Amino acid sequence: MESPVFSDGVHLAAYRPSLPLSVTNKKETPGGFEESGCYQCYGDGSSIASHGSAQPGYETLDAPPHYDFYANTEVWGRRRRFRPSLYELHANFENDAKPPIYEETTAGRMEGGNSSREDEEEQKEPPSEPTRFGWVQGVMIRCMLNIWGVILFLRLPWITAQAGIGLTWVIILLSSCITGITGLSTSAIATNGKVKGGGTYFLISRSLGPELGGSIGLIFAFANAVAVAMHTVGFAETVVDLMQEHEAVIVDRTNDIRIIGIITVTCLLGISMAGMSWESKTQVLFFLVILVSFASYIVGTIIPASPEKQAKGFFSYRADIFATNFVPKWQGPDGSFFGMFSIFFPSATGILAGANISGDLKNPAVAIPKGTLMAIFWTTISYLIISSTIASCVVREASGLLNDTLSLTSSNDCVSVACDYGWDFTQCINNKTCTYGISNYYQSMSMVSAFAPLITAGIFGATLSSALACLVSAPKVFQCLCKDKLYPLIGFFGKGYGKNDEPLRSYLLTYIIAACFIIIAELNTIAPIISNFFLCSYSLINFSCFHASITNSPGWRPSFRFYSKWLSLLGTICCVVIMFMLNWWAALIAFGIVFLLLGYTLYKKPAVNWGSSVQASSYNIALNQCVGLNHVEDHVKNYRPQCLVLSGPPSSRPALVDLVSCFTKGLSLMMCGNVITADPSSSAVDNTSSDGHITWLNQRKVKSFYRGVVATELRSGVNMLLQGAGLGRMRPNVLLMGFKKDWRSDTAQAAHNYIGILHDAFDLQYSVCVLRIKEGLDVSNASHSHVNPAFDAGRENINTISVPPCVRTSTTSTVSIDGRSQPSSVFQKKQVKKTIDVYWLSDDGGLTLLLPYLLTRRKRWAACKVRVFVGGDSDKKEEQREEVLALIKKFRLGFHDVEVLPDIYQNPQPGNVHQFENMLARFRLDKNLKLGSDTGTPGLQEEPWMITDQDVEKNKAKSLRQIRLNEVLQDYSREAALIVIIMPVGRRGACPSTLYLAWLDFLSRDLRPPVLMVRGNQENVLTFYCQ
C-alpha cells in the first residue's frame, strides 16, 4: 500500500497572495482576504473560518510585507491593509472563541468589512493635495534668504576692515562650521523617521522628549515672532534713511519707523495668510532681487573706478590693497576677534528656516538635509567672496574729497596705500575724521556697485525675506506645540484651516507680538536674547543627535549617514560658549526660561510617548546599573527588604500596598504580583496587562513594579513569581501577603494551597510577612463568580467586610483600576502618638526589628514609639531586659523601650483552648475510621490537610503557645498603632496545613490594631560591625 503524497491535489499557487492593486483601478477583493492576503474581520465580527475556502490545515493568513502594516495613515482609493494578529495565525477557529478586540486593528478592519452604501459613496474623487515644496524652493532658498541679512550688506565690509581678510575668513568658516555641524545633526534627526509639521520643535521634542522639546518649542516660536519685528524695523530704518536723504519726514524718525514697520508687517501677514504658495513665490522674488544685487556688486568691482569713487577709497582690484587689508587693524571698543565674531555670527543663523515648515515639504527626509547643507555651503561661499573682493578694492579709510589728491610736497608724508594711486588721505587718517573707506562707510557695497539702488533693493529683499520666513516659521512651530497640549491655555491657537492646515490664529498671535515690538522701535537690547534663543535651539539639536547616538537605541537609524556624534557634541559645546560670549546675561535668561519650562513639564508629566532618546537612555542606565550589581557582593550592611507583594490587582488591596510602600519607598524594590488562574490564552494574558495597574500605582505615588502571570493553579503561579520575579541582584527577598480569614468556610484544598505558598517561599529562602487587619484588605467589588473557589472570601463577623486571600485570581478582571479611584487606608494616615509593639520572641535574623525601624523613618509614623517585647523569667526580668536593650543599642535602631514578658510561658485559659479545638474540629480525622481501607475513606496522602491525634499531640506545645500569645497581645497591645510579631513556622510533613493556619488565625484574631506576622529567613539582616 503506497503512502499518500502530500502534494496530491494541492496547488500552492492558489494560496499565493496577489500583489497589491494600484490606487487607480480601485478594485478590492470582497470577503475575508484583501489583495495582500491579510486576514480581515467581517462586518458581523465572524472570522475567516466561516467564510474562507482554504483547505483545512493550511490558512493563507500570512501576508507579505506591506507599507500599510507600518503606516498610521490611509492611502486614498483603497482600503487600508492590516497585518494578521498572532491570535489569528495561531488560534483554531473551529474550537476557539471569537478573537479578542484589538484596539490597533479592529476599527480599520471593521470599516473595511462593512460594505454599506455610505462607504461606497464616500470620496468618489480624491481630495485636493495641499501645496508641497521640494528641497530647492522649500528649504535651500528659504534658508539662504534667512542667512543673508542686513549684516551681509552693511556690516561685512566693516568687519573685514577690523579683522582683516585672513581673520574674517576664520570668523566666517568658524561660524559656518558651527552651523554646518548643526545642519548635519538636523539632517540625521530629520531622516530618522517620517517628519511632520513643527520644524525645530518637532525634531527636538521627538528626539529628546516633551520636557526639553516643549520648552525650546515655546521660546523658539516666540523668538521667531520677535525676529519678525527685528527684520521689519531694519527695513523701516533703511526706508527712513532714504527719506531723510530726500528730506521727507512723516512725523519724526522714531514714529516713522513705527508707521512704516506696522504697514510692512501687515502686508507680510497678508502674504502669509494668502497661503504657502504665495509666500513661496514672494520668497523666490526676493531671492532673485538679492542675486541681481550681488551681480551688480561683482560687476562694480570690475568697472574702473571714477574719481568720485576713488575719493571714497575704491580703486578696483589691487594687490597691495589686498595685502594691506589682509592683516587686522582693530579700532573702537569692539575691536577684537571675539567682538567681531559676536557681531557676525547672527548673520550665519537661519539654517532652520526650511526645517520649520517641515509639514509643507514633499519629502522632508530628503529636502531638509539637502537644502540646509546646500544653503550653508552657498552662503558661506558668498560671504567669503564678498569679504575678499571688497577688501581687495577699497582702502580702509578715505575722505571722500576730490581735493585730496597727492601733491609733490606731501608725497613724502603720505601714510596710506592710496598714495600709490595719487590720493592722500593722511590728514583725515591722523585726525580720525575719515567718513569713507570700509572702516567708516557702512554703504561701501552700494558705493562699489555698478548700480547703487540694486544694493538697496538687496537690503530690502534680505530684510523682508527674513521677516517673512520668521512670520511663517513661528506659527507653524507654535501650532505643533499647541496640538501636543504640553502647556495650558494655548490649545486655542492650534486649529488649522484649509487644505494646508494653515494656523491662522497663530498667524494673528505672531502679528500682535511683532507689532508690539515694532512699536518699541528700539531692539538693541532684545536682539542678543533672540540670538541666544536661536543658539539654544542649535545646541539642543546637536545634543539631540549626540544623545540619540550615544544611547545605541535600535530605533536610531537615520538614513543620512554623514554625521558624527562627537561632532554633534562639539557643536553643542560651541553653541553654549558662543551664547555666553555674545551676551552672558542674555544666555542666563535663555537658560533660565528653558529650565523653568522644563520644570513645569517634568511636574505635569504629559501623557505622550514619542520614543525619545531620553527613554532609551533611561533603559541603558538602568540596564548598566543592574549588570553592575552583579559585581557587588551581598553584605549585611547593605541589606534591603526587597518585597514581592501578593496584592492581586494593586487597587483591590490598597492597605497591603501602602504598608509595603512605607518599607520600600526610596529604599528598595517593591513588586506587586497578580496571578490569573486560567489556561493560557490571549484574553487571560490581556488581563495581566500592567498599564492600568502601573497608572494606579503612580497616581497613588507608590514606587512599585507590577507583574502578572497566568497559571492553571494559584500555587504554581505564585511559585513562578517567587522564582522568576526580579532581575539579577534586583530580585525580591521578602514575600508579603494577606491573611486568609475564610479558610474555615472555604475548601480544605484552598487552605492547603495557601500554606503551601508559605512553604514554597521558605524553601526558596524568602522571608515571609503576613498582614491581617480587622477591616479587611480587599476593597474591590469584584463578583465572586470570577474568584478562584480555592480563595473565595468569607466574613469574619457581621461587622467586617469580606477579605479575600492574598491574590485575586479572576478570569475576567472586574476590579476597577481607574486612577481617580484612590481609597484611603490606615497606613496612609498620620499616626498620632501611639506605639508600634514588636514581639521579638525568637530570633529570625533581625527582620522583625528592621521593618518597624524603617516605618519610623516615615513622617506619618515618626511620632510612634517602638516597644520591644521579649520573653524571659520573672526572677531575672531586669537582667534580661538590660541584656536585650544593650543588644538593640548596638544595632543603632533608636529603640529604648524593652519589656520582658515572663507570663508568655503560662498555660492559656481553658475557654480559649476550647475555642481552638472547635476551630480544628472540621479537619480532625476520625480515629475510628481505618485510613486507606476498602471503605472508600481517603488516606492522608490524598487529604494531607487532615489532622490526626498524633499531629495534635506532637504540636501541642506550639498550639498552646499561640493561644497564650493572643491573650498577651490582648492585654498589652490593644491600643497600639501596629503589632509586629514573630510568625511561627510549621514543619513540613509534621504539621498539617490546617493546623498551621489555625495557629496564624488564633494568634492574630480579635485585635483592633493591624497585625504583621514576620519571619525572616534566619540570615542576619542587622549587624553592629562596621565591616
mmCIF file of C-alpha atoms in Angstrom, residues 571-891:
data_model
loop_
_atom_site.group_PDB
_atom_site.id
_atom_site.type_symbol
_atom_site.label_atom_id
_atom_site.label_comp_id
_atom_site.label_asym_id
_atom_site.label_seq_id
_atom_site.Cartn_x
_atom_site.Cartn_y
_atom_site.Cartn_z
ATOM 1 C CA GLY A 571 28.635 71.735 18.213
ATOM 2 C CA THR A 572 26.652 71.697 21.449
ATOM 3 C CA ILE A 573 29.603 72.996 23.452
ATOM 4 C CA CYS A 574 30.441 75.658 20.865
ATOM 5 C CA CYS A 575 26.852 76.937 20.794
ATOM 6 C CA VAL A 576 26.758 77.256 24.581
ATOM 7 C CA VAL A 577 30.135 79.030 24.632
ATOM 8 C CA ILE A 578 29.028 81.433 21.917
ATOM 9 C CA MET A 579 25.821 82.182 23.820
ATOM 10 C CA PHE A 580 27.824 83.424 26.794
ATOM 11 C CA MET A 581 30.336 85.115 24.521
ATOM 12 C CA LEU A 582 27.637 87.119 22.762
ATOM 13 C CA ASN A 583 25.914 88.220 25.950
ATOM 14 C CA TRP A 584 26.281 86.381 29.232
ATOM 15 C CA TRP A 585 23.158 87.796 30.882
ATOM 16 C CA ALA A 586 21.057 87.064 27.802
ATOM 17 C CA ALA A 587 22.378 83.481 27.882
ATOM 18 C CA LEU A 588 21.386 83.171 31.536
ATOM 19 C CA ILE A 589 17.900 84.454 30.699
ATOM 20 C CA ALA A 590 17.563 81.938 27.863
ATOM 21 C CA PHE A 591 18.663 79.003 30.032
ATOM 22 C CA GLY A 592 16.507 80.261 32.902
ATOM 23 C CA ILE A 593 13.391 80.191 30.726
ATOM 24 C CA VAL A 594 14.320 76.749 29.377
ATOM 25 C CA PHE A 595 14.754 75.306 32.866
ATOM 26 C CA LEU A 596 11.564 76.961 34.115
ATOM 27 C CA LEU A 597 9.505 75.398 31.321
ATOM 28 C CA LEU A 598 11.424 72.144 31.770
ATOM 29 C CA GLY A 599 10.492 72.049 35.446
ATOM 30 C CA TYR A 600 6.823 72.652 34.632
ATOM 31 C CA THR A 601 6.762 69.819 32.103
ATOM 32 C CA LEU A 602 8.550 67.448 34.487
ATOM 33 C CA TYR A 603 6.000 68.309 37.170
ATOM 34 C CA LYS A 604 2.941 67.853 34.929
ATOM 35 C CA LYS A 605 4.278 64.724 33.178
ATOM 36 C CA PRO A 606 2.281 64.997 29.929
ATOM 37 C CA ALA A 607 0.789 61.738 28.697
ATOM 38 C CA VAL A 608 2.813 61.473 25.493
ATOM 39 C CA ASN A 609 5.097 58.727 24.293
ATOM 40 C CA TRP A 610 7.338 59.604 21.368
ATOM 41 C CA GLY A 611 10.106 57.045 21.830
ATOM 42 C CA SER A 612 12.643 59.732 22.720
ATOM 43 C CA SER A 613 16.330 59.183 23.306
ATOM 44 C CA VAL A 614 15.776 60.080 26.970
ATOM 45 C CA GLN A 615 13.644 56.960 27.277
ATOM 46 C CA ALA A 616 16.354 54.925 25.582
ATOM 47 C CA SER A 617 18.956 56.454 27.894
ATOM 48 C CA SER A 618 16.880 55.590 30.949
ATOM 49 C CA TYR A 619 16.830 51.975 29.817
ATOM 50 C CA ASN A 620 20.577 51.976 29.188
ATOM 51 C CA ILE A 621 21.341 53.469 32.596
ATOM 52 C CA ALA A 622 19.043 51.018 34.374
ATOM 53 C CA LEU A 623 20.486 48.068 32.453
ATOM 54 C CA ASN A 624 24.095 49.055 33.123
ATOM 55 C CA GLN A 625 23.407 49.609 36.797
ATOM 56 C CA CYS A 626 21.665 46.242 37.122
ATOM 57 C CA VAL A 627 24.529 44.492 35.373
ATOM 58 C CA GLY A 628 26.979 46.398 37.549
ATOM 59 C CA LEU A 629 25.275 44.994 40.656
ATOM 60 C CA ASN A 630 26.452 41.539 39.591
ATOM 61 C CA HIS A 631 29.957 42.588 40.599
ATOM 62 C CA VAL A 632 28.789 43.749 44.036
ATOM 63 C CA GLU A 633 28.749 41.038 46.669
ATOM 64 C CA ASP A 634 25.946 40.943 49.215
ATOM 65 C CA HIS A 635 26.757 42.414 52.602
ATOM 66 C CA VAL A 636 24.577 42.607 55.670
ATOM 67 C CA LYS A 637 25.193 46.373 55.940
ATOM 68 C CA ASN A 638 23.597 46.843 52.534
ATOM 69 C CA TYR A 639 20.633 44.556 53.150
ATOM 70 C CA ARG A 640 17.341 45.963 51.911
ATOM 71 C CA PRO A 641 13.936 44.300 52.187
ATOM 72 C CA GLN A 642 13.023 43.782 48.525
ATOM 73 C CA CYS A 643 9.374 42.891 48.651
ATOM 74 C CA LEU A 644 7.175 40.751 46.454
ATOM 75 C CA VAL A 645 3.614 41.722 47.377
ATOM 76 C CA LEU A 646 0.877 39.255 46.504
ATOM 77 C CA SER A 647 -1.658 42.004 46.034
ATOM 78 C CA GLY A 648 -3.566 40.751 43.025
ATOM 79 C CA PRO A 649 -4.697 43.922 41.241
ATOM 80 C CA PRO A 650 -2.996 46.570 43.435
ATOM 81 C CA SER A 651 -6.141 48.689 43.571
ATOM 82 C CA SER A 652 -8.018 45.848 45.298
ATOM 83 C CA ARG A 653 -5.747 45.803 48.379
ATOM 84 C CA PRO A 654 -4.525 49.363 48.945
ATOM 85 C CA ALA A 655 -3.702 48.764 52.641
ATOM 86 C CA LEU A 656 -1.242 45.996 51.807
ATOM 87 C CA VAL A 657 0.324 48.124 49.067
ATOM 88 C CA ASP A 658 0.574 51.182 51.334
ATOM 89 C CA LEU A 659 2.250 49.269 54.174
ATOM 90 C CA VAL A 660 4.914 47.820 51.913
ATOM 91 C CA SER A 661 5.434 51.200 50.284
ATOM 92 C CA CYS A 662 6.320 52.588 53.717
ATOM 93 C CA PHE A 663 9.114 49.999 53.907
ATOM 94 C CA THR A 664 10.470 50.352 50.404
ATOM 95 C CA LYS A 665 9.761 53.842 49.001
ATOM 96 C CA GLY A 666 13.057 55.424 48.045
ATOM 97 C CA LEU A 667 14.878 52.495 49.633
ATOM 98 C CA SER A 668 14.418 49.169 47.887
ATOM 99 C CA LEU A 669 12.493 47.089 45.407
ATOM 100 C CA MET A 670 8.743 46.603 45.568
ATOM 101 C CA MET A 671 6.839 44.400 43.141
ATOM 102 C CA CYS A 672 3.097 43.747 43.132
ATOM 103 C CA GLY A 673 2.219 40.261 41.915
ATOM 104 C CA ASN A 674 -1.037 39.090 40.365
ATOM 105 C CA VAL A 675 -1.911 35.515 39.402
ATOM 106 C CA ILE A 676 -4.661 34.843 36.862
ATOM 107 C CA THR A 677 -5.828 31.232 37.213
ATOM 108 C CA ALA A 678 -6.781 30.222 33.707
ATOM 109 C CA ASP A 679 -5.490 28.292 30.739
ATOM 110 C CA PRO A 680 -3.025 30.339 28.678
ATOM 111 C CA SER A 681 -4.975 32.403 26.153
ATOM 112 C CA SER A 682 -4.912 35.861 24.679
ATOM 113 C CA SER A 683 -7.726 37.072 26.936
ATOM 114 C CA ALA A 684 -6.003 35.746 30.076
ATOM 115 C CA VAL A 685 -2.703 37.349 29.088
ATOM 116 C CA ASP A 686 -4.553 40.587 28.393
ATOM 117 C CA ASN A 687 -5.904 40.537 31.961
ATOM 118 C CA THR A 688 -2.341 40.601 33.280
ATOM 119 C CA SER A 689 -1.605 43.831 31.401
ATOM 120 C CA SER A 690 0.265 46.243 33.631
ATOM 121 C CA ASP A 691 -0.636 49.626 32.112
ATOM 122 C CA GLY A 692 -3.725 50.331 34.188
ATOM 123 C CA HIS A 693 -2.179 48.975 37.384
ATOM 124 C CA ILE A 694 1.012 50.997 36.923
ATOM 125 C CA THR A 695 -1.109 54.110 36.355
ATOM 126 C CA TRP A 696 -2.956 53.451 39.603
ATOM 127 C CA LEU A 697 0.313 52.950 41.492
ATOM 128 C CA ASN A 698 1.837 56.110 40.029
ATOM 129 C CA GLN A 699 -1.170 58.223 40.925
ATOM 130 C CA ARG A 700 -1.040 56.810 44.442
ATOM 131 C CA LYS A 701 2.666 57.772 44.468
ATOM 132 C CA VAL A 702 3.729 54.206 45.148
ATOM 133 C CA LYS A 703 7.077 53.318 43.605
ATOM 134 C CA SER A 704 6.484 49.743 42.605
ATOM 135 C CA PHE A 705 6.720 47.341 39.706
ATOM 136 C CA TYR A 706 3.810 45.167 38.660
ATOM 137 C CA ARG A 707 3.996 41.587 37.410
ATOM 138 C CA GLY A 708 1.073 39.475 36.310
ATOM 139 C CA VAL A 709 1.264 35.792 35.381
ATOM 140 C CA VAL A 710 -1.193 33.238 34.013
ATOM 141 C CA ALA A 711 -1.193 29.790 35.625
ATOM 142 C CA THR A 712 -3.565 26.864 35.861
ATOM 143 C CA GLU A 713 -3.256 26.882 39.662
ATOM 144 C CA LEU A 714 -2.700 29.649 42.158
ATOM 145 C CA ARG A 715 0.209 27.981 43.933
ATOM 146 C CA SER A 716 2.066 27.284 40.710
ATOM 147 C CA GLY A 717 1.536 30.897 39.625
ATOM 148 C CA VAL A 718 2.945 32.234 42.902
ATOM 149 C CA ASN A 719 5.862 29.842 42.516
ATOM 150 C CA MET A 720 6.521 31.351 39.107
ATOM 151 C CA LEU A 721 6.651 34.787 40.717
ATOM 152 C CA LEU A 722 8.872 33.612 43.548
ATOM 153 C CA GLN A 723 11.431 32.147 41.162
ATOM 154 C CA GLY A 724 11.130 34.454 38.172
ATOM 155 C CA ALA A 725 10.477 37.910 39.596
ATOM 156 C CA GLY A 726 13.307 40.429 39.551
ATOM 157 C CA LEU A 727 16.489 40.906 37.589
ATOM 158 C CA GLY A 728 19.930 39.884 38.822
ATOM 159 C CA ARG A 729 20.533 41.343 42.263
ATOM 160 C CA MET A 730 17.314 43.302 41.925
ATOM 161 C CA ARG A 731 15.108 40.415 42.957
ATOM 162 C CA PRO A 732 12.710 40.042 45.891
ATOM 163 C CA ASN A 733 13.823 38.500 49.167
ATOM 164 C CA VAL A 734 10.667 39.119 51.220
ATOM 165 C CA LEU A 735 7.199 37.782 50.425
ATOM 166 C CA LEU A 736 4.238 39.775 51.757
ATOM 167 C CA MET A 737 0.673 38.536 51.591
ATOM 168 C CA GLY A 738 -2.689 38.988 53.236
ATOM 169 C CA PHE A 739 -4.119 36.592 55.783
ATOM 170 C CA LYS A 740 -6.785 34.143 54.604
ATOM 171 C CA LYS A 741 -9.669 34.713 57.005
ATOM 172 C CA ASP A 742 -12.157 32.482 55.246
ATOM 173 C CA TRP A 743 -10.091 29.330 55.467
ATOM 174 C CA ARG A 744 -12.644 27.504 57.633
ATOM 175 C CA SER A 745 -15.556 28.155 55.300
ATOM 176 C CA ASP A 746 -13.532 27.620 52.158
ATOM 177 C CA THR A 747 -12.422 24.280 50.796
ATOM 178 C CA ALA A 748 -9.676 22.433 52.625
ATOM 179 C CA GLN A 749 -7.689 22.323 49.399
ATOM 180 C CA ALA A 750 -7.659 26.138 49.288
ATOM 181 C CA ALA A 751 -6.254 26.289 52.825
ATOM 182 C CA HIS A 752 -3.676 23.665 51.928
ATOM 183 C CA ASN A 753 -2.582 25.691 48.867
ATOM 184 C CA TYR A 754 -2.308 28.829 50.976
ATOM 185 C CA ILE A 755 0.079 27.186 53.443
ATOM 186 C CA GLY A 756 1.856 25.563 50.510
ATOM 187 C CA ILE A 757 2.756 29.046 49.273
ATOM 188 C CA LEU A 758 4.408 29.768 52.646
ATOM 189 C CA HIS A 759 6.370 26.512 52.462
ATOM 190 C CA ASP A 760 7.462 27.280 48.898
ATOM 191 C CA ALA A 761 8.694 30.707 49.996
ATOM 192 C CA PHE A 762 10.662 29.209 52.902
ATOM 193 C CA ASP A 763 12.158 26.582 50.567
ATOM 194 C CA LEU A 764 13.353 29.390 48.284
ATOM 195 C CA GLN A 765 14.961 31.217 51.242
ATOM 196 C CA TYR A 766 12.402 34.016 51.275
ATOM 197 C CA SER A 767 11.464 35.920 54.367
ATOM 198 C CA VAL A 768 7.687 35.921 54.825
ATOM 199 C CA CYS A 769 5.270 38.522 56.192
ATOM 200 C CA VAL A 770 1.512 38.076 56.603
ATOM 201 C CA LEU A 771 -0.711 41.107 57.237
ATOM 202 C CA ARG A 772 -4.082 40.977 58.947
ATOM 203 C CA ILE A 773 -6.309 43.954 59.632
ATOM 204 C CA LYS A 774 -9.710 43.931 61.250
ATOM 205 C CA GLU A 775 -11.399 45.895 58.450
ATOM 206 C CA GLY A 776 -10.134 43.512 55.788
ATOM 207 C CA LEU A 777 -7.749 44.043 52.926
ATOM 208 C CA ASP A 778 -9.957 43.733 49.855
ATOM 209 C CA VAL A 779 -11.855 46.880 48.905
ATOM 210 C CA SER A 780 -12.901 45.718 45.435
ATOM 211 C CA ASN A 781 -16.437 44.896 44.384
ATOM 212 C CA ALA A 782 -15.387 42.022 42.203
ATOM 213 C CA SER A 783 -18.041 39.441 41.549
ATOM 214 C CA HIS A 784 -17.368 36.262 43.486
ATOM 215 C CA SER A 785 -18.354 34.204 40.473
ATOM 216 C CA HIS A 786 -14.997 35.135 38.995
ATOM 217 C CA VAL A 787 -12.934 34.254 42.054
ATOM 218 C CA ASN A 788 -10.991 31.052 42.255
ATOM 219 C CA PRO A 789 -13.039 28.851 44.596
ATOM 220 C CA ALA A 790 -9.887 27.945 46.460
ATOM 221 C CA PHE A 791 -9.609 31.536 47.677
ATOM 222 C CA ASP A 792 -13.208 32.690 47.920
ATOM 223 C CA ALA A 793 -13.503 35.268 50.646
ATOM 224 C CA GLY A 794 -15.615 34.935 53.735
ATOM 225 C CA ARG A 795 -16.653 37.240 56.564
ATOM 226 C CA GLU A 796 -15.090 37.165 59.948
ATOM 227 C CA ASN A 797 -18.209 38.585 61.512
ATOM 228 C CA ILE A 798 -21.199 40.614 60.502
ATOM 229 C CA ASN A 799 -19.376 43.884 61.123
ATOM 230 C CA THR A 800 -16.445 43.224 58.782
ATOM 231 C CA ILE A 801 -16.282 43.156 55.013
ATOM 232 C CA SER A 802 -15.168 40.149 53.028
ATOM 233 C CA VAL A 803 -11.455 39.564 52.989
ATOM 234 C CA PRO A 804 -10.299 37.552 50.012
ATOM 235 C CA PRO A 805 -6.941 35.833 50.006
ATOM 236 C CA CYS A 806 -3.584 37.217 49.160
ATOM 237 C CA VAL A 807 -4.103 37.034 45.425
ATOM 238 C CA ARG A 808 -7.187 37.724 43.373
ATOM 239 C CA THR A 809 -7.336 35.084 40.692
ATOM 240 C CA SER A 810 -10.021 36.200 38.314
ATOM 241 C CA THR A 811 -10.510 35.076 34.778
ATOM 242 C CA THR A 812 -12.234 38.362 33.978
ATOM 243 C CA SER A 813 -10.880 41.492 35.556
ATOM 244 C CA THR A 814 -13.693 43.182 37.439
ATOM 245 C CA VAL A 815 -11.514 45.268 39.730
ATOM 246 C CA SER A 816 -11.611 48.943 38.922
ATOM 247 C CA ILE A 817 -8.189 50.315 38.149
ATOM 248 C CA ASP A 818 -9.376 53.821 37.458
ATOM 249 C CA GLY A 819 -6.556 56.112 38.501
ATOM 250 C CA ARG A 820 -9.073 58.514 40.021
ATOM 251 C CA SER A 821 -10.331 55.821 42.443
ATOM 252 C CA GLN A 822 -7.879 56.052 45.346
ATOM 253 C CA PRO A 823 -9.417 54.623 48.539
ATOM 254 C CA SER A 824 -7.613 55.585 51.722
ATOM 255 C CA SER A 825 -6.116 53.074 54.127
ATOM 256 C CA VAL A 826 -4.928 53.074 57.719
ATOM 257 C CA PHE A 827 -1.316 53.150 56.539
ATOM 258 C CA GLN A 828 -1.824 56.424 54.674
ATOM 259 C CA LYS A 829 -2.971 58.322 57.745
ATOM 260 C CA LYS A 830 -0.624 60.218 60.019
ATOM 261 C CA GLN A 831 -0.282 58.186 63.198
ATOM 262 C CA VAL A 832 -0.709 60.045 66.449
ATOM 263 C CA LYS A 833 1.499 59.329 69.438
ATOM 264 C CA LYS A 834 0.732 55.641 69.694
ATOM 265 C CA THR A 835 3.058 52.671 69.844
ATOM 266 C CA ILE A 836 4.433 50.110 67.437
ATOM 267 C CA ASP A 837 4.611 46.929 69.505
ATOM 268 C CA VAL A 838 7.289 44.483 68.393
ATOM 269 C CA TYR A 839 7.178 40.969 69.841
ATOM 270 C CA TRP A 840 10.722 39.723 69.290
ATOM 271 C CA LEU A 841 10.100 36.342 70.857
ATOM 272 C CA SER A 842 12.544 34.389 68.734
ATOM 273 C CA ASP A 843 15.448 35.427 66.565
ATOM 274 C CA ASP A 844 14.855 35.339 62.809
ATOM 275 C CA GLY A 845 17.942 37.340 61.776
ATOM 276 C CA GLY A 846 16.620 40.755 62.787
ATOM 277 C CA LEU A 847 13.916 41.376 60.159
ATOM 278 C CA THR A 848 11.288 41.691 62.906
ATOM 279 C CA LEU A 849 13.239 44.706 64.260
ATOM 280 C CA LEU A 850 14.292 46.179 60.932
ATOM 281 C CA LEU A 851 10.797 46.623 59.496
ATOM 282 C CA PRO A 852 9.488 48.752 62.417
ATOM 283 C CA TYR A 853 12.665 50.849 62.215
ATOM 284 C CA LEU A 854 12.004 51.536 58.525
ATOM 285 C CA LEU A 855 8.444 52.506 59.377
ATOM 286 C CA THR A 856 9.555 55.116 61.911
ATOM 287 C CA ARG A 857 11.654 56.829 59.238
ATOM 288 C CA ARG A 858 8.423 57.936 57.539
ATOM 289 C CA LYS A 859 6.821 61.196 58.654
ATOM 290 C CA ARG A 860 3.432 59.655 59.292
ATOM 291 C CA TRP A 861 4.951 57.060 61.662
ATOM 292 C CA ALA A 862 7.710 59.189 63.198
ATOM 293 C CA ALA A 863 5.615 60.125 66.239
ATOM 294 C CA CYS A 864 5.066 56.484 67.198
ATOM 295 C CA LYS A 865 7.096 54.936 69.999
ATOM 296 C CA VAL A 866 8.511 51.461 69.404
ATOM 297 C CA ARG A 867 8.116 48.974 72.255
ATOM 298 C CA VAL A 868 10.042 45.709 72.080
ATOM 299 C CA PHE A 869 8.650 42.719 73.983
ATOM 300 C CA VAL A 870 10.778 39.644 74.676
ATOM 301 C CA GLY A 871 10.209 36.504 76.682
ATOM 302 C CA GLY A 872 12.031 35.854 79.944
ATOM 303 C CA ASP A 873 11.992 34.663 83.537
ATOM 304 C CA SER A 874 10.338 36.611 86.267
ATOM 305 C CA ASP A 875 13.290 36.274 88.639
ATOM 306 C CA LYS A 876 15.784 37.571 86.038
ATOM 307 C CA LYS A 877 13.492 40.103 84.394
ATOM 308 C CA GLU A 878 15.636 43.224 84.842
ATOM 309 C CA GLU A 879 18.859 41.458 83.918
ATOM 310 C CA GLN A 880 17.358 40.077 80.711
ATOM 311 C CA ARG A 881 15.889 43.480 79.857
ATOM 312 C CA GLU A 882 19.316 45.158 80.126
ATOM 313 C CA GLU A 883 20.859 42.413 78.028
ATOM 314 C CA VAL A 884 18.331 42.810 75.201
ATOM 315 C CA LEU A 885 18.492 46.609 75.413
ATOM 316 C CA ALA A 886 22.283 46.531 75.094
ATOM 317 C CA LEU A 887 21.984 44.332 72.001
ATOM 318 C CA ILE A 888 19.415 46.638 70.388
ATOM 319 C CA LYS A 889 21.597 49.687 71.120
ATOM 320 C CA LYS A 890 24.453 48.058 69.219
ATOM 321 C CA PHE A 891 22.153 47.861 66.216
#
